[in-house]
Coordinates of C-alpha atoms in Angstrom, one line a residue:
M1 CA 22.5 4.0 42.2
K2 CA 22.9 2.2 38.9
T3 CA 20.4 3.1 36.2
D4 CA 19.5 -0.6 35.8
E5 CA 19.0 -1.2 39.6
G6 CA 15.5 -2.5 40.5
Y7 CA 14.6 -3.9 37.1
S8 CA 13.4 -7.5 36.8
H9 CA 15.4 -8.7 33.8
A10 CA 12.2 -10.6 32.7
L11 CA 12.7 -10.4 28.9
G12 CA 13.9 -13.6 27.2
N13 CA 15.4 -14.3 23.8
R14 CA 11.9 -14.9 22.1
Q15 CA 10.5 -11.5 23.4
V16 CA 13.8 -9.5 22.5
Q17 CA 13.8 -11.0 19.0
M18 CA 10.2 -9.8 18.6
I19 CA 10.8 -6.4 20.1
A20 CA 13.6 -6.0 17.6
I21 CA 11.2 -6.9 14.8
G22 CA 8.5 -4.7 16.1
G23 CA 11.0 -1.8 16.2
A24 CA 11.7 -2.4 12.5
I25 CA 8.0 -2.3 11.4
G26 CA 6.0 0.7 12.4
V27 CA 3.3 3.1 11.5
G28 CA 5.7 5.0 9.2
L29 CA 5.5 2.0 6.9
F30 CA 1.9 1.0 7.4
L31 CA 0.5 4.5 7.1
G32 CA 3.0 7.0 6.0
S33 CA 4.2 5.3 2.9
G34 CA 0.8 5.8 1.2
G35 CA 1.2 9.7 1.2
R36 CA 4.8 9.4 0.4
L37 CA 4.1 7.2 -2.7
Q38 CA 1.6 9.8 -3.8
A39 CA 4.1 12.5 -3.5
A40 CA 7.3 10.9 -4.9
G41 CA 6.1 8.0 -7.0
P42 CA 8.0 4.7 -7.5
A43 CA 11.4 6.4 -6.8
L44 CA 10.4 6.4 -3.2
V45 CA 12.1 3.0 -3.0
L46 CA 15.5 4.9 -3.4
S47 CA 14.8 6.9 -0.2
Y48 CA 14.0 3.7 1.7
A49 CA 17.2 2.1 0.4
V50 CA 19.5 4.9 1.2
A51 CA 17.9 5.5 4.6
G52 CA 18.0 1.8 5.2
L53 CA 21.8 1.7 4.6
A54 CA 22.1 4.5 7.2
A55 CA 19.9 2.5 9.6
F56 CA 22.1 -0.6 9.2
F57 CA 25.3 1.3 10.2
V58 CA 23.4 2.8 13.2
M59 CA 22.4 -0.6 14.4
R60 CA 25.8 -2.0 14.0
A61 CA 27.2 0.9 16.0
L62 CA 24.5 0.3 18.7
G63 CA 25.4 -3.4 18.6
E64 CA 29.1 -2.7 19.5
L65 CA 28.0 -0.3 22.3
V66 CA 25.6 -2.8 23.8
L67 CA 28.2 -5.5 23.8
Y68 CA 30.5 -3.1 25.6
K69 CA 28.0 -2.2 28.2
P70 CA 24.4 -3.5 28.1
T71 CA 22.2 -1.0 29.9
S72 CA 18.5 0.3 29.8
G73 CA 20.1 3.8 29.8
S74 CA 21.3 2.9 26.2
F75 CA 22.8 5.9 24.2
V76 CA 22.2 8.2 27.2
E77 CA 24.9 6.2 29.1
Y78 CA 27.1 5.9 26.0
A79 CA 26.9 9.7 25.4
A80 CA 28.0 10.3 29.1
D81 CA 30.9 7.8 28.6
F82 CA 32.3 8.9 25.2
V83 CA 31.1 12.5 24.9
G84 CA 30.2 14.1 28.1
P85 CA 27.4 14.5 30.6
W86 CA 25.9 17.4 28.6
A87 CA 25.7 15.1 25.6
A88 CA 23.8 12.5 27.6
F89 CA 21.4 15.2 28.9
A90 CA 20.6 16.5 25.4
S91 CA 20.4 13.2 23.7
G92 CA 18.2 11.8 26.5
W93 CA 15.6 14.6 26.1
M94 CA 15.7 14.5 22.4
Y95 CA 15.1 10.8 22.5
W96 CA 12.0 11.7 24.7
I97 CA 10.9 14.3 22.2
N98 CA 11.1 11.6 19.5
W99 CA 9.0 9.1 21.3
A100 CA 6.5 11.6 22.7
F101 CA 5.7 12.9 19.2
T102 CA 5.9 9.5 17.7
G103 CA 3.3 8.4 20.3
I104 CA 1.1 11.2 19.0
A105 CA 1.5 10.1 15.5
E106 CA 0.6 6.5 16.4
L107 CA -2.5 7.6 18.3
T108 CA -3.5 9.7 15.2
A109 CA -3.0 6.6 12.9
I110 CA -5.1 4.5 15.1
S111 CA -7.9 6.9 15.0
I112 CA -7.6 7.0 11.1
Y113 CA -7.7 3.2 10.9
V114 CA -10.7 2.9 13.2
S115 CA -12.5 5.5 11.2
L116 CA -12.7 3.0 8.3
W117 CA -15.2 1.1 10.3
A118 CA -16.8 3.7 12.4
P119 CA -16.5 7.1 10.5
Q120 CA -19.0 8.8 12.8
F121 CA -17.1 7.9 16.1
P122 CA -14.9 10.8 17.2
R123 CA -11.4 10.3 16.3
W124 CA -10.0 12.1 19.3
L125 CA -11.9 9.7 21.5
T126 CA -10.5 6.6 19.8
A127 CA -7.0 8.0 20.4
L128 CA -7.8 8.5 24.1
V129 CA -9.0 4.9 24.5
A130 CA -5.9 3.7 22.8
L131 CA -3.7 5.7 25.1
A132 CA -5.4 4.4 28.2
F133 CA -4.9 0.7 27.1
V134 CA -1.1 1.0 26.3
L135 CA -0.7 3.0 29.6
A136 CA -2.3 0.2 31.5
V137 CA -0.1 -2.4 29.9
N138 CA 3.1 -0.5 30.7
L139 CA 2.2 0.2 34.3
L140 CA 1.4 -3.5 35.1
S141 CA 4.7 -5.3 34.4
V142 CA 7.6 -5.5 31.9
R143 CA 6.7 -9.3 31.4
L144 CA 3.3 -8.2 30.3
F145 CA 4.8 -5.6 28.0
G146 CA 7.2 -8.1 26.4
E147 CA 4.4 -10.8 25.9
L148 CA 2.1 -8.2 24.3
E149 CA 4.9 -6.8 22.1
F150 CA 5.6 -10.3 21.1
W151 CA 2.1 -10.9 19.8
F152 CA 1.9 -7.4 18.3
A153 CA 5.1 -8.0 16.3
M154 CA 4.0 -11.4 15.3
L155 CA 0.9 -9.9 13.7
K156 CA 3.0 -7.2 12.0
V157 CA 5.3 -9.9 10.5
L158 CA 2.4 -12.0 9.4
A159 CA 0.7 -9.0 7.7
I160 CA 3.9 -8.0 5.8
C161 CA 4.6 -11.6 4.8
A162 CA 1.0 -12.0 3.6
F163 CA 1.3 -8.8 1.5
L164 CA 4.9 -9.8 0.1
V165 CA 3.5 -13.2 -1.0
T166 CA 0.3 -11.8 -2.5
G167 CA 2.1 -8.8 -4.1
L168 CA 4.7 -11.0 -5.6
A169 CA 2.1 -13.4 -7.0
L170 CA 0.2 -10.4 -8.5
V171 CA 3.3 -9.1 -10.2
I172 CA 4.6 -12.4 -11.4
F173 CA 1.3 -13.4 -13.0
G174 CA 0.4 -9.9 -14.2
L175 CA -3.0 -10.1 -12.7
D176 CA -5.7 -7.4 -13.0
L177 CA -6.2 -5.4 -9.8
G178 CA -8.6 -2.5 -9.5
G179 CA -8.7 -1.8 -13.2
S180 CA -5.0 -1.9 -13.7
T181 CA -2.4 -4.7 -14.3
A182 CA 0.2 -5.5 -11.7
G183 CA 3.7 -5.6 -13.1
I184 CA 7.1 -4.0 -13.3
G185 CA 5.5 -1.6 -15.9
N186 CA 3.9 0.3 -13.1
L187 CA 7.4 1.5 -12.1
T188 CA 7.7 3.6 -15.2
A189 CA 4.1 4.2 -16.4
H190 CA 2.1 7.1 -15.3
G191 CA 4.8 9.6 -15.6
G192 CA 8.0 7.6 -15.2
F193 CA 10.1 6.4 -12.3
F194 CA 10.6 10.1 -11.2
P195 CA 7.1 11.4 -11.9
N196 CA 7.4 14.5 -9.8
G197 CA 11.1 14.9 -10.1
F198 CA 14.2 13.8 -8.1
P199 CA 14.0 16.7 -5.5
V200 CA 10.7 15.3 -4.2
V201 CA 12.5 12.1 -3.4
L202 CA 15.1 14.0 -1.4
M203 CA 12.4 15.8 0.5
S204 CA 10.9 12.5 1.5
L205 CA 13.9 11.5 3.4
Q206 CA 12.7 13.0 6.7
S207 CA 9.5 10.9 6.7
V208 CA 11.4 7.8 5.7
I209 CA 13.8 8.3 8.6
F210 CA 10.7 8.4 10.8
A211 CA 9.6 5.2 9.3
Y212 CA 12.7 3.6 10.5
A213 CA 12.4 5.1 14.1
S214 CA 12.5 2.7 17.0
I215 CA 14.9 0.1 15.5
E216 CA 17.2 1.2 18.3
L217 CA 14.6 0.1 20.9
V218 CA 16.4 -3.3 21.2
G219 CA 19.4 -1.5 22.7
I220 CA 17.2 -0.2 25.5
A221 CA 15.7 -3.7 26.2
A222 CA 19.4 -5.0 26.8
G223 CA 19.1 -3.7 30.4
E224 CA 16.2 -6.1 31.1
T225 CA 17.5 -8.9 29.0
R226 CA 18.9 -12.3 30.2
N227 CA 22.3 -13.1 28.5
P228 CA 22.5 -9.8 26.5
R229 CA 25.8 -10.7 25.0
Q230 CA 24.4 -13.8 23.4
I231 CA 21.0 -12.5 22.4
M232 CA 21.7 -8.9 21.3
P233 CA 24.0 -9.7 18.3
R234 CA 21.4 -12.0 16.7
A235 CA 18.7 -9.5 17.4
I236 CA 20.6 -6.5 15.8
N237 CA 21.8 -8.6 12.8
G238 CA 18.2 -9.6 12.1
V239 CA 17.2 -5.9 11.7
V240 CA 19.5 -5.8 8.6
W241 CA 17.5 -8.3 6.5
R242 CA 14.2 -7.0 7.9
I243 CA 15.0 -3.6 6.5
A244 CA 15.8 -5.0 3.0
I245 CA 12.7 -7.2 2.9
F246 CA 10.0 -5.5 4.9
Y247 CA 10.7 -1.8 3.9
V248 CA 12.5 -1.7 0.6
G249 CA 10.7 -4.9 -0.6
S250 CA 7.2 -3.8 0.4
V251 CA 7.6 -0.3 -1.0
L252 CA 8.9 -1.7 -4.3
L253 CA 6.0 -4.3 -4.5
L254 CA 3.5 -1.5 -3.6
A255 CA 4.7 0.6 -6.6
M256 CA 4.5 -2.5 -8.9
V257 CA 1.1 -3.9 -7.8
L258 CA -0.9 -0.7 -8.2
P259 CA 0.1 2.6 -10.0
W260 CA 1.6 5.1 -7.5
T261 CA -1.5 7.4 -8.2
A262 CA -3.7 4.8 -6.4
Y263 CA -2.2 5.6 -3.0
G264 CA -2.8 8.4 -0.7
P265 CA -2.3 9.7 2.9
G266 CA -5.8 8.9 4.3
Q267 CA -5.4 5.1 4.1
S268 CA -2.7 2.5 4.7
P269 CA -1.4 1.5 1.2
F270 CA -1.6 -2.2 2.4
V271 CA -5.4 -1.7 2.9
T272 CA -5.6 -0.1 -0.5
V273 CA -4.0 -3.1 -2.1
F274 CA -6.2 -5.6 -0.4
A275 CA -9.4 -3.6 -0.9
A276 CA -8.5 -3.6 -4.6
L277 CA -8.3 -7.4 -4.5
G278 CA -12.2 -7.4 -4.1
V279 CA -11.9 -10.0 -1.1
P280 CA -14.5 -8.7 1.3
W281 CA -12.7 -9.5 4.5
A282 CA -9.1 -8.9 3.3
A283 CA -9.1 -5.1 3.7
D284 CA -10.7 -5.4 7.2
A285 CA -8.1 -8.0 8.3
M286 CA -5.2 -5.8 7.2
N287 CA -6.9 -2.8 8.8
L288 CA -7.1 -4.7 12.1
I289 CA -3.4 -5.6 11.8
V290 CA -2.2 -2.1 11.2
I291 CA -4.1 -0.9 14.2
T292 CA -2.1 -3.4 16.3
A293 CA 1.1 -2.1 14.6
A294 CA 0.4 1.4 15.7
M295 CA -0.6 0.2 19.2
S296 CA 2.7 -1.7 19.3
S297 CA 4.7 1.3 18.6
C298 CA 2.8 3.5 21.1
N299 CA 3.3 0.7 23.7
S300 CA 7.0 0.6 22.8
G301 CA 7.4 4.3 23.2
L302 CA 6.0 4.4 26.7
Y303 CA 8.3 1.5 27.6
S304 CA 11.5 3.1 26.2
T305 CA 10.9 6.6 27.6
G306 CA 10.1 5.3 31.0
R307 CA 13.5 3.6 31.1
I308 CA 15.4 6.6 29.6
L309 CA 13.9 9.1 31.9
R310 CA 14.6 7.0 34.8
A311 CA 18.2 6.7 33.8
M312 CA 18.4 10.4 33.7
A313 CA 16.4 11.0 36.9
V314 CA 19.0 8.8 38.9
K315 CA 21.6 11.3 37.8
G316 CA 19.4 14.3 38.6
E317 CA 18.9 15.3 35.0
A318 CA 15.1 14.6 34.9
P319 CA 12.4 15.2 37.4
A320 CA 12.8 13.0 40.5
V321 CA 9.4 11.5 40.0
A322 CA 10.7 9.9 36.7
G323 CA 13.1 7.7 38.9
R324 CA 10.4 6.0 40.8
L325 CA 9.8 2.2 40.5
S326 CA 6.6 0.5 41.3
S327 CA 6.3 -2.7 43.3
R328 CA 6.2 -4.4 40.0
H329 CA 9.7 -3.0 38.9
V330 CA 8.1 -0.6 36.4
P331 CA 9.4 3.1 36.2
Y332 CA 6.0 4.6 36.4
G333 CA 7.0 8.1 36.9
G334 CA 8.7 8.3 33.5
I335 CA 5.9 6.5 31.9
M336 CA 3.3 8.9 33.3
I337 CA 5.4 11.9 32.1
T338 CA 5.3 10.7 28.6
A339 CA 1.6 9.7 28.8
S340 CA 0.7 13.3 29.8
V341 CA 2.3 14.7 26.6
L342 CA 0.5 11.9 24.5
L343 CA -2.7 13.2 26.2
A344 CA -1.8 16.8 25.0
G345 CA -1.3 15.2 21.6
V346 CA -4.9 13.9 21.6
V347 CA -6.0 17.6 22.3
L348 CA -3.9 18.7 19.3
Y349 CA -5.6 16.1 17.1
Y350 CA -9.0 17.3 18.3
F351 CA -8.2 20.8 16.8
I352 CA -6.1 20.0 13.7
P353 CA -6.9 16.3 12.7
E354 CA -5.8 16.7 9.2
R355 CA -2.2 17.9 10.1
A356 CA -1.5 16.3 13.4
F357 CA 0.2 13.2 12.0
N358 CA 2.6 15.0 9.6
I359 CA 3.6 17.6 12.2
A360 CA 4.1 14.9 14.9
T361 CA 6.2 12.7 12.6
A362 CA 8.3 15.7 11.4
V363 CA 9.1 16.8 15.0
A364 CA 9.7 13.2 16.0
S365 CA 12.3 12.8 13.2
L366 CA 14.5 15.4 14.8
G367 CA 14.7 13.1 18.0
V368 CA 15.4 10.1 15.6
V369 CA 18.2 12.0 13.8
T370 CA 19.8 13.0 17.2
T371 CA 19.5 9.5 18.5
W372 CA 21.1 7.9 15.5
G373 CA 23.8 10.6 15.4
T374 CA 24.6 10.0 19.1
L375 CA 25.0 6.2 18.6
V376 CA 27.2 6.6 15.6
Y377 CA 29.4 9.2 17.4
C378 CA 29.6 7.3 20.5
Q379 CA 31.0 4.3 18.6
I380 CA 33.8 6.6 17.3
G381 CA 34.6 7.4 20.9
L382 CA 34.6 3.7 22.0
R383 CA 36.8 2.8 19.0
R384 CA 39.3 5.7 20.0
A385 CA 39.3 4.6 23.6
A386 CA 40.1 1.0 22.5
L387 CA 42.9 2.1 20.2
R388 CA 44.4 4.0 23.3
G389 CA 44.1 0.8 25.4
L390 CA 41.6 2.2 27.7
L391 CA 39.0 -0.6 27.2
E392 CA 38.6 -3.8 25.2
R393 CA 36.6 -3.5 22.0
P394 CA 33.9 -6.0 21.5
S395 CA 34.3 -8.5 18.7
F396 CA 30.8 -7.5 17.3
R397 CA 31.9 -4.3 15.5
M398 CA 30.5 -1.6 13.2
P399 CA 31.9 -2.3 9.6
G400 CA 34.0 0.4 8.0
S401 CA 34.4 2.4 11.1
P402 CA 35.3 5.4 11.3
Y403 CA 34.6 6.2 7.6
T404 CA 31.0 4.8 7.7
N405 CA 30.4 6.7 10.9
W406 CA 31.2 10.1 9.2
L407 CA 29.2 9.2 6.1
T408 CA 26.2 8.4 8.2
L409 CA 26.6 11.6 10.1
G410 CA 26.7 13.5 6.9
F411 CA 23.6 11.8 5.6
L412 CA 21.7 12.6 8.9
A413 CA 22.7 16.3 8.6
L414 CA 21.5 16.4 5.0
V415 CA 18.1 15.1 6.1
V416 CA 17.8 18.0 8.6
L417 CA 19.0 20.7 6.2
L418 CA 16.5 19.5 3.5
M419 CA 13.5 20.0 5.9
P420 CA 12.9 23.7 5.4
F421 CA 12.6 23.2 1.7
A422 CA 9.9 20.5 2.0
D423 CA 6.3 21.0 3.1
A424 CA 4.9 23.4 5.7
D425 CA 4.7 20.6 8.3
Q426 CA 8.4 19.8 8.0
R427 CA 9.2 23.5 8.2
I428 CA 7.4 23.8 11.4
A429 CA 9.5 21.1 12.8
F430 CA 12.8 22.6 11.4
F431 CA 12.0 26.0 13.0
C432 CA 11.4 24.2 16.3
I433 CA 15.1 23.3 16.4
P434 CA 16.3 26.7 17.8
L435 CA 13.5 26.4 20.6
L436 CA 14.7 22.9 21.4
V437 CA 18.3 24.0 21.5
V438 CA 17.5 26.9 23.9
A439 CA 15.3 24.7 26.2
I440 CA 17.9 22.0 26.4
A441 CA 20.7 24.5 27.0
V442 CA 18.7 26.2 29.8
G443 CA 17.7 22.9 31.2
W444 CA 21.4 22.0 31.4
R445 CA 22.4 25.2 33.0
I446 CA 19.9 24.4 35.8
V447 CA 20.8 20.8 36.1
D448 CA 24.5 20.8 36.0
P449 CA 25.2 22.6 39.3
R450 CA 22.9 20.3 41.0
R451 CA 24.5 17.3 39.5
R452 CA 28.0 18.6 40.5
A453 CA 26.8 19.3 44.0
G454 CA 25.4 15.8 44.3
K455 CA 28.6 14.2 43.1
A456 CA 30.8 16.4 45.6
A457 CA 28.5 15.3 48.4
S458 CA 28.7 11.7 47.6
R459 CA 32.5 11.8 47.5
H460 CA 32.6 13.5 50.9
R461 CA 30.0 11.3 52.6
A462 CA 31.6 9.0 55.1
P463 CA 31.6 5.3 54.5
G464 CA 28.5 3.6 56.0
Q465 CA 26.4 6.9 55.7
G466 CA 23.3 7.1 53.4

């Protein structure tokens, strides 16, 4: 059975474009950038720029692969085609790790945002209610998911644009904000551009990579998209300028509007800016929008992992329940598996609320690095196959390949190698790597014989049987 069989192909251009935008704007920017600014200072913009360049090459590699074969299996299918079935198994489960822990981080962020209005309400209960909502949306239909994600993404874009316009005006006119003057001077005042040194900027790369996570979601949506070969290049190219404007531009403006010392990990930096404006409703409006941003990312995580797990279940590489489709063409089995882990994350947050977000984002970033590395390496395989005349390479190609591939892979390796030298939460994630390697290796040893037996049985099955 094909991994896309049974899907409704209900996503149109409008929804795919917004899914791509939604993937490029997440809680890593809306919440995580506050703590990172406090740690690294204005030089954080360099981390975003370098990681953004890597993200650009990843997206172009994905674009070439999607045009070669649009599929909801995304990089899992490409890993099987250009590396081997073991790589598909490993990358699929690492992507699931990424989104499972990203979902925990998003639920944690939602509870932090809501506590601004209801500080006495249990944060773990807020996370539980948010999980129940996005689970219901995903189980109903892909059309509902696409429509909700369209509006979630629209709110994100409006929020970022409102901040960019406001921040630019504050900087240009040098207006007073919260007792300080907005302007370029804030980039070098209060300790200089590198107030805590250059190594701290390097150590921030892991969390910045997490901020860019989910830009690859548009590739998974290809399997449920009408006319993917027309829609996908536009959606993927659009991510490039979004990275430049929404991420690098926003962080640069945040550092100029207020001194870097004004930000912290407990509040969205965008809320901090609008609260400093003194407009009573502005901070509340921004807080509502960042809640929808976190809901959007959690919503997308359930969507993507449901499709990836089904693609793996079809090949016998995930529990059989993950391959089940509902009457509404929704892979409810895979969605429920991910939801169960998110529920465990709510329990984690109950016990260690002050560290749950950072631990979850650090572990999730391992999945992001694996996913990005898989896409970039698979594009190398596609290029090699095309040079040997085994397939026709799409006209939409990764620029600078294969040199940019190896540079990107080197950068991703650097991000992982720096983790044990950063904070305690990143060290926890780094020392999880051997456990993940062993778990995946054991899983493959169990799955591979079954997979081979299933293939042998299908080859020997007489025509017309089954």
